[in-house]
mmCIF file of C-alpha atoms and ligand atoms in Angstrom:
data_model
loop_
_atom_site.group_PDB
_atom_site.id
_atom_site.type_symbol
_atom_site.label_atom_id
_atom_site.label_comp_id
_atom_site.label_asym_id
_atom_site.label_seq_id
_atom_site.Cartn_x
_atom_site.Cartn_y
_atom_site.Cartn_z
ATOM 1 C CA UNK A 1 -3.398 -9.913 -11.908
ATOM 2 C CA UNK A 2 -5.696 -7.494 -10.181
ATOM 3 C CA UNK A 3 -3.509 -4.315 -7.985
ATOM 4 C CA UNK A 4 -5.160 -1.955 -5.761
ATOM 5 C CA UNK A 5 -3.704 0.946 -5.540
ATOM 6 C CA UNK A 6 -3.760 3.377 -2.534
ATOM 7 C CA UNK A 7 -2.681 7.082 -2.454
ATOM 8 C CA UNK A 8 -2.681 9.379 0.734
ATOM 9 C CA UNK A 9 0.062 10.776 1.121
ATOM 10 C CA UNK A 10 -0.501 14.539 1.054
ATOM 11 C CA UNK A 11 -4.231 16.022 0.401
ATOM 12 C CA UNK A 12 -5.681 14.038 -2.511
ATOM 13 C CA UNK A 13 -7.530 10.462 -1.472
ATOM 14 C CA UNK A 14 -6.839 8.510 -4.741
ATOM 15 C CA UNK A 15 -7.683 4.417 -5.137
ATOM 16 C CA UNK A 16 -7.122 2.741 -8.652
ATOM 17 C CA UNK A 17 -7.406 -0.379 -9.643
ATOM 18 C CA UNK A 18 -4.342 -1.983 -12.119
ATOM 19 C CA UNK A 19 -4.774 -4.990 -13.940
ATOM 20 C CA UNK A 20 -2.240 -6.617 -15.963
ATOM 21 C CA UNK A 21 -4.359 -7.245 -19.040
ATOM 22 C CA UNK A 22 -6.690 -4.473 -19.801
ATOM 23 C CA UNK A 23 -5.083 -1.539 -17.703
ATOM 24 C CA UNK A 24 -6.682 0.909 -15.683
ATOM 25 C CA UNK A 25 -10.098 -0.591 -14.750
ATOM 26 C CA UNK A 26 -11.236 1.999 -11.852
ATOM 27 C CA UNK A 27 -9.167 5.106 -10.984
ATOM 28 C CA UNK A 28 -10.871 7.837 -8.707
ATOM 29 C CA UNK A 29 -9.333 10.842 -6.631
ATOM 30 C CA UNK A 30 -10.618 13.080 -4.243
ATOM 31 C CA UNK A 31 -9.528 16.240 -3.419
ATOM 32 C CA UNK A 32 -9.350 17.914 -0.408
ATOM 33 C CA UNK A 33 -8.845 21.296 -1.551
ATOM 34 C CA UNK A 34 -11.912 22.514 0.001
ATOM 35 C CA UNK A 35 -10.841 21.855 3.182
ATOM 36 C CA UNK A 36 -7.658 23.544 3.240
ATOM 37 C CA UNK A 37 -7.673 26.339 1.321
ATOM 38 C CA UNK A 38 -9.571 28.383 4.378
ATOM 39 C CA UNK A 39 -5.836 27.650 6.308
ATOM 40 C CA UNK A 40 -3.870 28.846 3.134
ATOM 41 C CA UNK A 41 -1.633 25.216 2.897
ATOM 42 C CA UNK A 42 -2.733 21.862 3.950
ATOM 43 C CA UNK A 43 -3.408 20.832 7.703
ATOM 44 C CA UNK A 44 -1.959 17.678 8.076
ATOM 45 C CA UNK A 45 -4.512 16.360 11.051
ATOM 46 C CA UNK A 46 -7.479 17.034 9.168
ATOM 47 C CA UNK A 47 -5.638 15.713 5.877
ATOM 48 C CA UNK A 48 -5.486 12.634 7.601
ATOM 49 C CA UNK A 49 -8.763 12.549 9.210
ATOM 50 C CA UNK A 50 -10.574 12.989 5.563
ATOM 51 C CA UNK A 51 -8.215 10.130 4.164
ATOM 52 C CA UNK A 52 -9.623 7.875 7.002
ATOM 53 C CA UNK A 53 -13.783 9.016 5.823
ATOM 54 C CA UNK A 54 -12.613 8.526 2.393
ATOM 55 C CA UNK A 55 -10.504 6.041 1.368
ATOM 56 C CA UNK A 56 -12.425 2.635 2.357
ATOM 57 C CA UNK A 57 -15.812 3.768 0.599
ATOM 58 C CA UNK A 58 -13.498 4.768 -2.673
ATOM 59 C CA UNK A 59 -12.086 0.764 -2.341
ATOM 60 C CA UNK A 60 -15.775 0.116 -2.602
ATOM 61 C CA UNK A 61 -16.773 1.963 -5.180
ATOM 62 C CA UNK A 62 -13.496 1.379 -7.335
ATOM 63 C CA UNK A 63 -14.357 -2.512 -6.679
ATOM 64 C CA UNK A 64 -18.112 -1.695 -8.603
ATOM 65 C CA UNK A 65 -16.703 0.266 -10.795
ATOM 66 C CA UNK A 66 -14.013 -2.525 -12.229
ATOM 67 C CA UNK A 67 -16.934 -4.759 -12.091
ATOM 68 C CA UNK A 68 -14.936 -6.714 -9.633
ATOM 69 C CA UNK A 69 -15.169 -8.061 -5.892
ATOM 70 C CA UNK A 70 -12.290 -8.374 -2.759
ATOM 71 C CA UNK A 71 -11.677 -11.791 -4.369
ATOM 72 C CA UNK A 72 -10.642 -10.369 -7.683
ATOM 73 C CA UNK A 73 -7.973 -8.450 -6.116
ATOM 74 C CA UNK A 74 -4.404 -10.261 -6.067
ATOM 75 C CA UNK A 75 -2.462 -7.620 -4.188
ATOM 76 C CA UNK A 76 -2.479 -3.961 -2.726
ATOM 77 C CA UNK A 77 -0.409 -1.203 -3.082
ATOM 78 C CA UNK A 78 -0.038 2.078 -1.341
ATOM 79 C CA UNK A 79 2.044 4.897 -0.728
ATOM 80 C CA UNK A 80 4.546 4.581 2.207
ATOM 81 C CA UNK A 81 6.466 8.009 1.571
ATOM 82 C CA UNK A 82 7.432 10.285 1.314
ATOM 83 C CA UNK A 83 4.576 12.369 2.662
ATOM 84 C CA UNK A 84 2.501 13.841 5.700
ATOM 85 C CA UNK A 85 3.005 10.869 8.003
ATOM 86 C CA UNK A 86 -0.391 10.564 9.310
ATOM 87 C CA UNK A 87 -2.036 10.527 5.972
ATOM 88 C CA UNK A 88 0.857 8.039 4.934
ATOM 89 C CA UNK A 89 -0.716 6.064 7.985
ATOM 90 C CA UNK A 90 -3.823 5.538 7.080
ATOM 91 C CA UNK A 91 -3.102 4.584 3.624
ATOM 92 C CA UNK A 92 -0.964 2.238 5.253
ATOM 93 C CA UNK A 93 -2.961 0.636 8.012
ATOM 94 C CA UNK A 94 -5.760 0.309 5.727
ATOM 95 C CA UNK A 95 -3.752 -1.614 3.025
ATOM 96 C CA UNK A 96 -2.069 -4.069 6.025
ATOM 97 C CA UNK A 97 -5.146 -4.447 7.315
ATOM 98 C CA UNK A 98 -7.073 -5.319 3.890
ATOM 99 C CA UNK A 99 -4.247 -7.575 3.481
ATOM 100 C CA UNK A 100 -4.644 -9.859 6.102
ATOM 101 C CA UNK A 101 -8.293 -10.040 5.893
ATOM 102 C CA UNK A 102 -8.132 -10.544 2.350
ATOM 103 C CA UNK A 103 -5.069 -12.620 2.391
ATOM 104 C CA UNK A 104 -3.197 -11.035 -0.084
ATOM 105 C CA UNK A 105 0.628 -9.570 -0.050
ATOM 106 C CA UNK A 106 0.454 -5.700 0.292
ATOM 107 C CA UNK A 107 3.432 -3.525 -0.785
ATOM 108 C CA UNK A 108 4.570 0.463 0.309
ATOM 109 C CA UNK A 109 5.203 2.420 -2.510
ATOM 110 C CA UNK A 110 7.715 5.477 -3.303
ATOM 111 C CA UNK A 111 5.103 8.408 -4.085
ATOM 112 C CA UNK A 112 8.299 9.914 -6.523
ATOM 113 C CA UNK A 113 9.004 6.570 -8.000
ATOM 114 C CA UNK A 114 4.941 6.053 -8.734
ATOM 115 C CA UNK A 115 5.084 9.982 -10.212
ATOM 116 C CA UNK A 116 7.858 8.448 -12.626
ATOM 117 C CA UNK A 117 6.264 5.299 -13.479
ATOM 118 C CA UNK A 118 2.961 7.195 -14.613
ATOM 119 C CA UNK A 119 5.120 8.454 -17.688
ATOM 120 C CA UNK A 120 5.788 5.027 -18.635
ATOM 121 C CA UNK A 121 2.185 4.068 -18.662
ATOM 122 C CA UNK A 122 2.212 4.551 -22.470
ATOM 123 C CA UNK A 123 2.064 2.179 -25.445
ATOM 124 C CA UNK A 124 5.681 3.270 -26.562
ATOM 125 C CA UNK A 125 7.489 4.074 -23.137
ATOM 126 C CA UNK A 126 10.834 5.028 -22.907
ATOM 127 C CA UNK A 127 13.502 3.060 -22.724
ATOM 128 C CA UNK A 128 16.289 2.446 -19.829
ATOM 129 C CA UNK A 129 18.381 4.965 -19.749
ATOM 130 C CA UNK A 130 17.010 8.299 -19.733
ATOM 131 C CA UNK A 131 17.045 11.224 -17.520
ATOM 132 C CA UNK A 132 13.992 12.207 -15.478
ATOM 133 C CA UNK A 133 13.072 15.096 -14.042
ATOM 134 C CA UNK A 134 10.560 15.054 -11.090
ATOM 135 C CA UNK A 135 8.788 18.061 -10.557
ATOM 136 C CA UNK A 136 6.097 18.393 -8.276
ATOM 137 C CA UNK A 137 4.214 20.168 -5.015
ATOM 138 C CA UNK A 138 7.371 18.513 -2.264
ATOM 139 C CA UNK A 139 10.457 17.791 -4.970
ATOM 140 C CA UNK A 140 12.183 19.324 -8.208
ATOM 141 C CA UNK A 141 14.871 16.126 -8.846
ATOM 142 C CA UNK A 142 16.921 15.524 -11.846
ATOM 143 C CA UNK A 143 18.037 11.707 -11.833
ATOM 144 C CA UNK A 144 19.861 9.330 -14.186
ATOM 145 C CA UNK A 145 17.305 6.403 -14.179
ATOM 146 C CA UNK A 146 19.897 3.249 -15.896
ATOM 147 C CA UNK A 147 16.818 0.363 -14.666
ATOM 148 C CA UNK A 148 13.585 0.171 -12.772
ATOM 149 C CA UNK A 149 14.254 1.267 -8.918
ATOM 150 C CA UNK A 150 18.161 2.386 -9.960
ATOM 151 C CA UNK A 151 17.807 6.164 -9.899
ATOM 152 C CA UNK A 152 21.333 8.164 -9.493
ATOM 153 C CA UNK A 153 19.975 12.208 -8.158
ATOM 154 C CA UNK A 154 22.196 14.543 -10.701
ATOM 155 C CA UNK A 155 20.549 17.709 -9.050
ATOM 156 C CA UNK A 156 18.287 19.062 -6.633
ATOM 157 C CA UNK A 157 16.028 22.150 -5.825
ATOM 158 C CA UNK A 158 17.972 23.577 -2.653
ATOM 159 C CA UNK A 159 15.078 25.615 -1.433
ATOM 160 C CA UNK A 160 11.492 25.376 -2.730
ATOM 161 C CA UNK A 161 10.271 22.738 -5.149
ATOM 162 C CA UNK A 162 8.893 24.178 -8.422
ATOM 163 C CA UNK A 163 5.363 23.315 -8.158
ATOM 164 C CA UNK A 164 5.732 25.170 -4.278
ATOM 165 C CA UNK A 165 6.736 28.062 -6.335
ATOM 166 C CA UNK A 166 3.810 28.358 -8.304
ATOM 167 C CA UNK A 167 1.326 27.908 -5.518
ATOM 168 C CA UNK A 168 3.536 30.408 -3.246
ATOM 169 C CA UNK A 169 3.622 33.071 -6.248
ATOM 170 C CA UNK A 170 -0.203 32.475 -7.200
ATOM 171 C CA UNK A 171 -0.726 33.507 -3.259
ATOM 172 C CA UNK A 172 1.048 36.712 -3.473
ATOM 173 C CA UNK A 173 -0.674 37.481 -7.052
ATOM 174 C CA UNK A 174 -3.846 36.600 -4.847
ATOM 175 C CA UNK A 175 -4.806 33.709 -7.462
ATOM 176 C CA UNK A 176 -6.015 30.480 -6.304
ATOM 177 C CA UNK A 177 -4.667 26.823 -5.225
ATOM 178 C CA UNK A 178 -3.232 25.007 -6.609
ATOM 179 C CA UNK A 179 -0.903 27.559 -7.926
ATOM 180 C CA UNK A 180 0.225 26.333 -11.003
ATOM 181 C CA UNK A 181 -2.921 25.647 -13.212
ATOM 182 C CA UNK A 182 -4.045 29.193 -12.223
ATOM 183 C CA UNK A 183 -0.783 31.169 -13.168
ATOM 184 C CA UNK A 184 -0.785 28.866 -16.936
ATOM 185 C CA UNK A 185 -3.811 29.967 -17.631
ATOM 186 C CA UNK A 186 -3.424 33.844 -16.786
ATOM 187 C CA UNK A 187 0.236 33.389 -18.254
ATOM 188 C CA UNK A 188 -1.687 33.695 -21.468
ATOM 189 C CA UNK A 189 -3.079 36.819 -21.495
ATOM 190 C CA UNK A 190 0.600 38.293 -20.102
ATOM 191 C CA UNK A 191 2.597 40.363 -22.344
ATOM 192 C CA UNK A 192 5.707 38.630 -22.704
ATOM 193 C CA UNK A 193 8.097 41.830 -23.418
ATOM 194 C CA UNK A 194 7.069 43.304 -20.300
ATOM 195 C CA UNK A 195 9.109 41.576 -17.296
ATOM 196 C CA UNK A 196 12.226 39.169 -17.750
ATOM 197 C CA UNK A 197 12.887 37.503 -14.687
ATOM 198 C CA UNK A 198 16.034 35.483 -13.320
ATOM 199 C CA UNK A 199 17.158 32.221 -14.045
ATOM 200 C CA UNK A 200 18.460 31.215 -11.197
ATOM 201 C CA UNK A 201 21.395 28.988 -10.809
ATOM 202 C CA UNK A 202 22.296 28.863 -14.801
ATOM 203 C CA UNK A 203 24.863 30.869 -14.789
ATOM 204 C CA UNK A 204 27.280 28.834 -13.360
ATOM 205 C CA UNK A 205 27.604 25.077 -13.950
ATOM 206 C CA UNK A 206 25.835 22.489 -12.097
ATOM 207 C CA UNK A 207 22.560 20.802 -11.877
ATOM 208 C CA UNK A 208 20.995 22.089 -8.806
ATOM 209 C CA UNK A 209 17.591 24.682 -8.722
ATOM 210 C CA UNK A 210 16.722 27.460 -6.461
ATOM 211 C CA UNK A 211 13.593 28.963 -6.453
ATOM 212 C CA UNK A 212 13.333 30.850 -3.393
ATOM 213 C CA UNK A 213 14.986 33.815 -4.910
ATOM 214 C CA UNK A 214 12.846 34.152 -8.044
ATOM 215 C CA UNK A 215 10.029 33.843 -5.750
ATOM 216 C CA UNK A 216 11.384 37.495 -4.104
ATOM 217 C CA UNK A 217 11.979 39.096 -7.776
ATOM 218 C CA UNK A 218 8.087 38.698 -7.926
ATOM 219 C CA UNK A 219 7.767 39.902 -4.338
ATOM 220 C CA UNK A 220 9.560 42.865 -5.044
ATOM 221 C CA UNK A 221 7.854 43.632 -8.755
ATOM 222 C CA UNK A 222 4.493 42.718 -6.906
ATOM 223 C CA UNK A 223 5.644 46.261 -4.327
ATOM 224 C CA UNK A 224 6.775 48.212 -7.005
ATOM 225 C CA UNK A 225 3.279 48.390 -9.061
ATOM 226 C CA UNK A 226 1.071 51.002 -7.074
ATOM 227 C CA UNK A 227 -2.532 49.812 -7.895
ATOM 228 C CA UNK A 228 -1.593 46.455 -9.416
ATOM 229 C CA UNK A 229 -4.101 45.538 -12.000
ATOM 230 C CA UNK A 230 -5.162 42.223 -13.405
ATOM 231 C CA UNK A 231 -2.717 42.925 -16.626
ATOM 232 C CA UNK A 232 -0.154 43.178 -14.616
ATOM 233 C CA UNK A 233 -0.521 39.957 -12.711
ATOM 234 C CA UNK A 234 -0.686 38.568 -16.378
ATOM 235 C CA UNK A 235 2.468 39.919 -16.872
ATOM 236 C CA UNK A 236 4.140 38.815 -13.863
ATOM 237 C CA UNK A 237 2.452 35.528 -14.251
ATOM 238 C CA UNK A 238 3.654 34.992 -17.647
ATOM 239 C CA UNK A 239 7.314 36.437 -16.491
ATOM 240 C CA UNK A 240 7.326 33.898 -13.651
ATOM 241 C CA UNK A 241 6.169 31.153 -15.956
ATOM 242 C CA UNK A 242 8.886 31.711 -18.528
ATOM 243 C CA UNK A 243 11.547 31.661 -15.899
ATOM 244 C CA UNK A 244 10.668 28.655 -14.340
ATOM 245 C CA UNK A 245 10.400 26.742 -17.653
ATOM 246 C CA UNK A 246 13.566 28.086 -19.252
ATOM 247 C CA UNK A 247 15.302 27.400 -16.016
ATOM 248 C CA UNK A 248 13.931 23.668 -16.561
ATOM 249 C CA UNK A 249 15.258 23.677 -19.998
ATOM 250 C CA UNK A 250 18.262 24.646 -19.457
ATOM 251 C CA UNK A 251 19.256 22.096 -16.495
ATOM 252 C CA UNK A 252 17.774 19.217 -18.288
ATOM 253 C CA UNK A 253 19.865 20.087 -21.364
ATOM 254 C CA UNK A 254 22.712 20.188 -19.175
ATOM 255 C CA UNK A 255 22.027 16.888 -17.536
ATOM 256 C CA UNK A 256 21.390 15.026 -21.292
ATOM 257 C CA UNK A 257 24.629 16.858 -22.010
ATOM 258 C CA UNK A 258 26.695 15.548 -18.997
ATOM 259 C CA UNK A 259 24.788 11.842 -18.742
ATOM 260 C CA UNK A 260 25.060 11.398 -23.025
ATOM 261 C CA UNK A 261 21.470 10.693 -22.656
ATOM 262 C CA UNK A 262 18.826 11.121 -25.623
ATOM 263 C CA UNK A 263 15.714 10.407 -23.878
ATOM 264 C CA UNK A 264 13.799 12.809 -21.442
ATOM 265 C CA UNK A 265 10.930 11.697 -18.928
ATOM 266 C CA UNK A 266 8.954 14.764 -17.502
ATOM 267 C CA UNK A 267 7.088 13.798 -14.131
ATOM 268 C CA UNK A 268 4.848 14.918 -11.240
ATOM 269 C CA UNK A 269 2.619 18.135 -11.032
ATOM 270 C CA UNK A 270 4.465 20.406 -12.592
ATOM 271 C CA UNK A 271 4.550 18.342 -16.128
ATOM 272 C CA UNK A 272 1.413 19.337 -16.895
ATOM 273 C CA UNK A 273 2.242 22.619 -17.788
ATOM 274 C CA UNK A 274 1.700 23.283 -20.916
ATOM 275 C CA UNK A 275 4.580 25.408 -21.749
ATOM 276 C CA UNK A 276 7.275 23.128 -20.291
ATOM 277 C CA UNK A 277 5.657 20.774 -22.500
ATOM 278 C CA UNK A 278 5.722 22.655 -25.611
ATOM 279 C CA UNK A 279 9.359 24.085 -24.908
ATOM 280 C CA UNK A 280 10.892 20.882 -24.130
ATOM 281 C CA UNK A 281 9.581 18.968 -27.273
ATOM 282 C CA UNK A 282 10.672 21.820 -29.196
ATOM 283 C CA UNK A 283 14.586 21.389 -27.825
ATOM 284 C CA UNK A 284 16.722 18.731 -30.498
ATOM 285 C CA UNK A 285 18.589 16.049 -29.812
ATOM 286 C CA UNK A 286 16.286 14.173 -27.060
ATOM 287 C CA UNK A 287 13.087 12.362 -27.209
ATOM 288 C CA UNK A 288 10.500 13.708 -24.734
ATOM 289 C CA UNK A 289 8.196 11.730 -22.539
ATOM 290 C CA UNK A 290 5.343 12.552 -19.873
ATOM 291 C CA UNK A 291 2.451 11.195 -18.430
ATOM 292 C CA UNK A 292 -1.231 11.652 -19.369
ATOM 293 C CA UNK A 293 -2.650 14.774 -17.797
ATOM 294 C CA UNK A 294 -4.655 13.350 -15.438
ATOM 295 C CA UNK A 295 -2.026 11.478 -14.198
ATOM 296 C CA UNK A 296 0.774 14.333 -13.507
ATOM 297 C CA UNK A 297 -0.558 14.550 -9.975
ATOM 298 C CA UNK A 298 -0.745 12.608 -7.222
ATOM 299 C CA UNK A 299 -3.423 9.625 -8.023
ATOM 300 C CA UNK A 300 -3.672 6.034 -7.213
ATOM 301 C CA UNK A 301 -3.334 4.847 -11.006
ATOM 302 C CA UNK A 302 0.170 5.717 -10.532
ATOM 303 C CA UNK A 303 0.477 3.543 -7.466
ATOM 304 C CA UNK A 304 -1.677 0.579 -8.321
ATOM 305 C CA UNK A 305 0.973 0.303 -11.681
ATOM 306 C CA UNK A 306 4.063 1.099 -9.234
ATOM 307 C CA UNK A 307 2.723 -1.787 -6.964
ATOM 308 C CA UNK A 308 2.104 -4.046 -10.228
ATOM 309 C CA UNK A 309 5.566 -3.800 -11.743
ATOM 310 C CA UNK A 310 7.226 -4.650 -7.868
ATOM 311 C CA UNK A 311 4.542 -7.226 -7.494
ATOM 312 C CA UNK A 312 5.149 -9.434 -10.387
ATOM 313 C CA UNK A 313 8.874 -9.717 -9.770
ATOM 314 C CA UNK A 314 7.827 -11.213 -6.553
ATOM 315 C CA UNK A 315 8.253 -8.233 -4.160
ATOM 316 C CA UNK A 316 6.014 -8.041 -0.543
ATOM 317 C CA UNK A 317 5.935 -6.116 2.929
ATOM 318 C CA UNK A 318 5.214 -7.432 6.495
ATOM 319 C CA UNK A 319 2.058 -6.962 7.280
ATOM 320 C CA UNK A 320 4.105 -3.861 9.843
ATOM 321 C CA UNK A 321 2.863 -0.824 9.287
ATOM 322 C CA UNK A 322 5.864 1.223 8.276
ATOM 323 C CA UNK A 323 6.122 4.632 6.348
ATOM 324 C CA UNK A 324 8.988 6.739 5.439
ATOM 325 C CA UNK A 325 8.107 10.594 5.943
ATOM 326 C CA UNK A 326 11.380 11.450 4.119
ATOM 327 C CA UNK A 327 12.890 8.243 1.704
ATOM 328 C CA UNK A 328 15.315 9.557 -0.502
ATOM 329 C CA UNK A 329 15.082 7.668 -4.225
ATOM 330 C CA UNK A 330 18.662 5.607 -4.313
ATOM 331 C CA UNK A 331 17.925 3.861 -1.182
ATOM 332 C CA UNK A 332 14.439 2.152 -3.025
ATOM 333 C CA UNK A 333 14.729 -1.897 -2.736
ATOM 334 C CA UNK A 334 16.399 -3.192 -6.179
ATOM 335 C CA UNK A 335 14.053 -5.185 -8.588
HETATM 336 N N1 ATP B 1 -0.268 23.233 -15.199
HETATM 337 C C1 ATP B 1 0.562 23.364 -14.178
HETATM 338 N N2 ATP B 1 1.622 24.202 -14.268
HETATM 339 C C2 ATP B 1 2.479 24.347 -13.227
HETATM 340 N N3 ATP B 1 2.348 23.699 -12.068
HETATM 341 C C3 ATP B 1 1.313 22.854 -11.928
HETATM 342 C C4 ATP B 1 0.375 22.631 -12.970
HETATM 343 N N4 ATP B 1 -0.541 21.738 -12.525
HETATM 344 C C5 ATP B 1 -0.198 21.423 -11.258
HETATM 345 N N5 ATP B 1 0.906 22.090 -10.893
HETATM 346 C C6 ATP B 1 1.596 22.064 -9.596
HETATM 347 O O1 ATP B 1 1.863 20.744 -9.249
HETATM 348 C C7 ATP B 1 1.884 20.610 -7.832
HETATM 349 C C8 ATP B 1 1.101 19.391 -7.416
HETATM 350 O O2 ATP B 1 1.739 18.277 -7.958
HETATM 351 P P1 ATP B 1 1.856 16.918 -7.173
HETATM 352 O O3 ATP B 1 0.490 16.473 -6.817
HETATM 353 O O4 ATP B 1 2.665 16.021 -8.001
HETATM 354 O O5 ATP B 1 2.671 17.415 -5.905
HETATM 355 P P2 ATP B 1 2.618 16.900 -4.417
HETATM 356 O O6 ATP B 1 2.086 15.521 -4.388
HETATM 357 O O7 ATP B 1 1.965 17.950 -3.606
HETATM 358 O O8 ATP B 1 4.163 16.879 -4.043
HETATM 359 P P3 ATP B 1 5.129 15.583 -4.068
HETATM 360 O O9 ATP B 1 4.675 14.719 -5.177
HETATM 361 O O10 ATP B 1 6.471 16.175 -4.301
HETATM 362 O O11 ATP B 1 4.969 14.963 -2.748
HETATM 363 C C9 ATP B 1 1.317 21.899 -7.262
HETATM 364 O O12 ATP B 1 2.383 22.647 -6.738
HETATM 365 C C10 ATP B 1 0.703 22.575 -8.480
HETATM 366 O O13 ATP B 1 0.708 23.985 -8.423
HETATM 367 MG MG1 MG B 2 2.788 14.060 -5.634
#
C-alpha cells in the first residue's frame, strides 16, 4: 500500500509518499519562510496562495521521485486541522479532488496526532501507554496516550505555545525565524551563571504551562542592558533556553509521576532541541522517545504514515471538503 501524504496547514508545503513495505519512498517540504518573514509572522492569504503554486507540482515530483505513477497510489492523506483554514483548504480540495479522479479513498488528518505519530516511525517504537508531550509553533500539550487515536490532555500551555516563545523571544533578541533553532545555537556561547530565569507554573501543583510571563522576564532584562551586546543575547538566550527546558522537565516528571507511566514520547518543533533532548534522557525512571530531526516539524512524512495507520484499519472521508481550524485531540474518530 502506497499513501500520499499532504501537509498545508500553516507555512511549510510538505508531500510524502508512505508505503507499507519499504517506508518513506519520497518526502519533500517547502518552506515559505521567505515570504513571510518581511511581515514578521505568517500571512495566512499568501500562505495559502503559495500552497496552491506548490503543492500539485511537489505530487509530481514526489511521484518521480518514488519511481511511481497516480496508479501506484492506493490512498491520500492530508491535513484537515488544526491550522490556517485556507491553507487547510487547499490541502484539502486538492486531496478530494485527486481522489475522485484517481478513484481512491482520501482521509483528513490531525496535524498534532501526525506530529505524534512521527515519533513512532522508529524500528523500536514505544509502546501503548506512555505520556506525550506535544510541543510545537500552535500547541504545548501533555496527554496520556492508552491506544492509537485515545489521547486523555493532562495539561495545557494557557498562553503561548513553547515553540511561539522561542520565535517571539528570538524577535526581541533581534535573531531570526524560526526562533528556536537560532536561540539553541547562540544558547551555546551563553554563560550559564549569568541570568536564572522563572519557571513558571512549578511551584504549585498541576500540569498546565505559561509562557507569556517568562517571555516579559526577557523583555524586561532585554531594557535593563544599556548597549546590549551579542554576549549578552547569549546569555539571555541560554537563560531563556534553560527555563523553558527545565520547565518541560519538570511537568513531564510530574505527569509520569501522576499517570505511573515509564515511557516518554517528545513531539513537534520544539523536540528538536537539543537540550530538551539531552536533559530528558538524562532524567531516571522513563524511557525517552522522539522523532528523527527532520521530522520534528511540520512535513508530509508525518501525514502520509498518519493516513497509513487510519487507512489500513479501513478508515475514509466523503469526498466533502471539510477542515477543522481548531479540533481538539479527544474528539479524533476511534481506530
Ligand atoms: N531546535 C529547536 N529548539 C527550540 N524550538 C525549535 C527548534 N526547532 C524548531 N523549533 C520551534 O518549533 C516551532 C515549529 O514547529 P512546528 O512546525 O511543529 O510548529 P507549527 O506547525 O508552526 O505549530 P503546530 O504544529 O502547533 O500547528 C517553531 O516555533 C520553532 O521555533
Ligand atoms: Mg506543526
Amino acid at each position: 500500500m502506497k499513501v500520499i501524504g499532504i501537509e498545508t496547514s500553516c507555512d511549510e508545503t510538505g508531500v510524502a509518499i508512505y508505503d507499507a513495505e519499504d517506508g518513506l519512498v519520497a518526502d519533500l517540504l517547502y518552506s515559505q519562510i521567505d515570504i513571510h518573514k518581511r511581515f514578521g509572522g505568517v500571512v495566512p492569504e499568501m500562505a495559502s496562495r503559495d500552497h496552491i503554486r506548490k503543492t500539485l507540482p511537489m505530487i509530481s515530483q514526489a511521484l518521480e521521485i518514488a519511481g511511481c505513477t497516480k496508479d501506484d497510489i492506493d490512498a491520500i492523506a492530508y491535513t484537515a486541522g488544526p491550522g490556517l483554514v485556507g491553507a487547510l483548504l487547499v490541502g484539502a480540495s486538492i486531496a478530494k479532488s485527486l481522489a475522485m479522479a484517481w478513484q481512491v479513498p482520501a482521509l483528513g488528518i490531525h496535524h498534532m496526532e501526525a506530529h505524534l505519530l512521527a515519533a513512532t516511525m522508529t524500528p523500536e517504537p514505544p509502546q501503548y501507554p506512555f505520556v506525550a508531550l506535544l510541543v510545537s509553533g500552535g500547541h504545548t500539550q501533555l496527554m496520556e496516550c492508552t491506544a492509537h487515536s485515545q489521547y486523555t490532555l493532562l495539561g495545557e500551555s494557557v498562553d503561548d505555545a513553547a515553540g511561539e516563545a522561542f520565535d517571539k523571544v528570538a524577535k526581541m533578541l533581534g535573531l531570526g525565524y524560526p526562533g528556536g533553532p537560532e536561540i539553541a545555537r547562540l544558547a551555546e556561547q551563553g554563560d550559564r551563571k549569568r541570568f536564572t530565569f522563572p519557571r513558571p507554573m512549578t511551584n504549585k501543583p498541576g500540569l498546565n504551562f505559561s509562557f507569556s510571563g517568562l517571555k516579559t522576564y526577557v523583555l524586561n532584562t532585554v531594557n535593563d542592558i544599556e548597549a546590549v551586546s551579542e554576549q549578552d543575547i547569549a546569555d539571555i538566550a541560554c537563560a531563556f533556553q534553560d527555563a523553558v527546558v527545565d520547565t518541560i522537565r519538570i511537568k513531564c516528571g510530574r505527569a509520569l509521576k501522576q499517570t505511573g507511566l515509564n515511557q516518554l514520547v517528545i513531539a513537534g518543533g520544539v523536540s528538536a532541541n537539543k537540550q530538551l533532548r539531552e536533559i530528558l534522557n538524562r532524567e531516571n525512571g522513563f524511557h525517552l522517545y522522539y522523532p528523527a530531526q527532520s521530522l520534528c516539524t511540520d512535513n508530509g512524512a508525518m501525514i502520509a504514515y498518519a493516513g497509513y495507520l487510519r487507512f489500513i484499519k479501513g478508515q475514509a472521508d466523503t469526498l466533502d471538503i471539510n477542515v477543522r481550524p481548531r479540533w481538539p485531540m479527544n474528539e479524533l474518530e476511534a481506530m
